[in-house]
Amino acid sequence: MDDRAESGPHPARLVVLIPAHDEAANIGATLTALQRQTRRPDRVVVIADNCTDDTADIVRAHGAEVYETVGNTDKKAGALNQAIVQRFRRTADTDRRADGAPRDDRGPDRRAGSGWRAAQPVAGPSADLRDDDHVLVMDADTQLDPRFLETAAASLDSSPGTGAAGGLFYGHPGSGVLGQLQRNEYLRYSRDVARTGRVMVLTGTGTLFRVRALREVAAARGSTLPGRRGQVYDTLALTEDNELTLALKTLGWRLTSPAACSVVTEIMPTWRDLWQQRMRWQRGALENLRHYGLTRVTLRYWGQQVGIGVGVLAFQAYLVLTVLLLARDGGLHVDPFWGAVGLVFLAERLVTVRRGGRRALLLALPLVVELAYDLFVQAVFVRSLLDVLRRREATWHHVAAPATT
């Protein structure tokens, strides 16, 4: 990517895309958080995908644009592809067509309210974004840190070879012990990314993309990359954010996740919801690797999956050995060496969640609760692997989350 030119003299424009399916409970808080950004977006488009609630009306009341999908059966990826094709072929700085006829919200552009700066008009049918402009794709139930856009945009502007800046995600409060288990998990993941600088996945909760990078992905679909030519998102991928990460890396783009780019997003309120979410994530990751094969880019990802598998076997062997020793000796006898190893492990579990405060530390302290959660995650991996091998059809699960503030 060294041949990529620096940005021109024009300031990069920043457009926000928010796919939303029945998100009336949360979309208002999401848009309010966007209005608090230190770098305000130039344009905000909420993609109302097969909504049956008041999502679109709430968006208009906040002064953002609404794009309602037409006949979309490809979930989030399909909604984003539709909006990208329709919204960036023309501008949306007026509520009326050139012939004076009123616009509606299905397909053609509509501008509602005045809470965001209007898009600048361009002549003809060409796209209204330049290659070095930026597009933020974020979830409708996510709130960005106030400095997210400023920090992410600066990271792209300062490095022409960087194609995207992803967020570090943290969980909303609530949902008892299950919620805290997820928040602890997210804390450890975000800490690891911030510490190593290694971006494994550009989170769908909030990632800022360089327009040129997305256009290169769309042009490479059907040849270098899986998917249909001309589409940014592969509609066959269960986890579109994971797949797009692989696509950008395959094309040679660098990726980053600045520490200041934090987002707060939904957590699963029940074990059933969590199981279905993690099944989609894990199954999607395995399917994406199957589609991409073994390459220089995917080698690390294949190694990660092999490592998870080895971890599953090792953990199960440890549990079996512990039970056998207890049955043989009639009680628990702690060897000093293994006791010291256990204390080091406990210290690691505590240090990695200390940012989460007292509740995070109290949950990590007994060890057994988080070990049970690890067993749950490992069960998801095993089931996902079996489903991939059996070619079982995967499903998409939508959670009607409670309102966030």
PDB file of C-alpha atoms in Angstrom, residues 14-19 80 134-140 165-167 202-210:
ATOM      1  CA  LEU A  14     -17.281  11.750   7.372  1.00  0.00           C
ATOM      2  CA  VAL A  15     -20.503   9.832   6.802  1.00  0.00           C
ATOM      3  CA  VAL A  16     -22.170   7.538   9.348  1.00  0.00           C
ATOM      4  CA  LEU A  17     -24.182   4.451   8.364  1.00  0.00           C
ATOM      5  CA  ILE A  18     -26.330   2.802  11.037  1.00  0.00           C
ATOM      6  CA  PRO A  19     -28.213  -0.379  10.059  1.00  0.00           C
ATOM      7  CA  LEU A  80     -25.651  -1.944   4.107  1.00  0.00           C
ATOM      8  CA  HIS A 134     -14.484   8.246   5.677  1.00  0.00           C
ATOM      9  CA  VAL A 135     -17.513   6.068   6.389  1.00  0.00           C
ATOM     10  CA  LEU A 136     -18.395   4.952   9.905  1.00  0.00           C
ATOM     11  CA  VAL A 137     -20.471   1.773  10.144  1.00  0.00           C
ATOM     12  CA  MET A 138     -21.921   1.237  13.606  1.00  0.00           C
ATOM     13  CA  ASP A 139     -24.682  -0.682  15.363  1.00  0.00           C
ATOM     14  CA  ALA A 140     -27.919   1.020  16.326  1.00  0.00           C
ATOM     15  CA  ALA A 165      -9.958   2.175  12.459  1.00  0.00           C
ATOM     16  CA  GLY A 166     -12.043  -0.148  14.615  1.00  0.00           C
ATOM     17  CA  GLY A 167     -13.505   0.435  18.037  1.00  0.00           C
ATOM     18  CA  LEU A 202     -12.956  -4.798  12.922  1.00  0.00           C
ATOM     19  CA  THR A 203     -15.954  -4.673  15.198  1.00  0.00           C
ATOM     20  CA  GLY A 204     -19.367  -4.133  13.688  1.00  0.00           C
ATOM     21  CA  THR A 205     -20.271  -2.055  16.735  1.00  0.00           C
ATOM     22  CA  GLY A 206     -18.236   0.843  15.353  1.00  0.00           C
ATOM     23  CA  THR A 207     -15.523   1.038  12.670  1.00  0.00           C
ATOM     24  CA  LEU A 208     -14.397   3.969  10.518  1.00  0.00           C
ATOM     25  CA  PHE A 209     -13.433   2.992   6.959  1.00  0.00           C
ATOM     26  CA  ARG A 210     -11.530   4.802   4.248  1.00  0.00           C
TER      27      ARG A 210
END
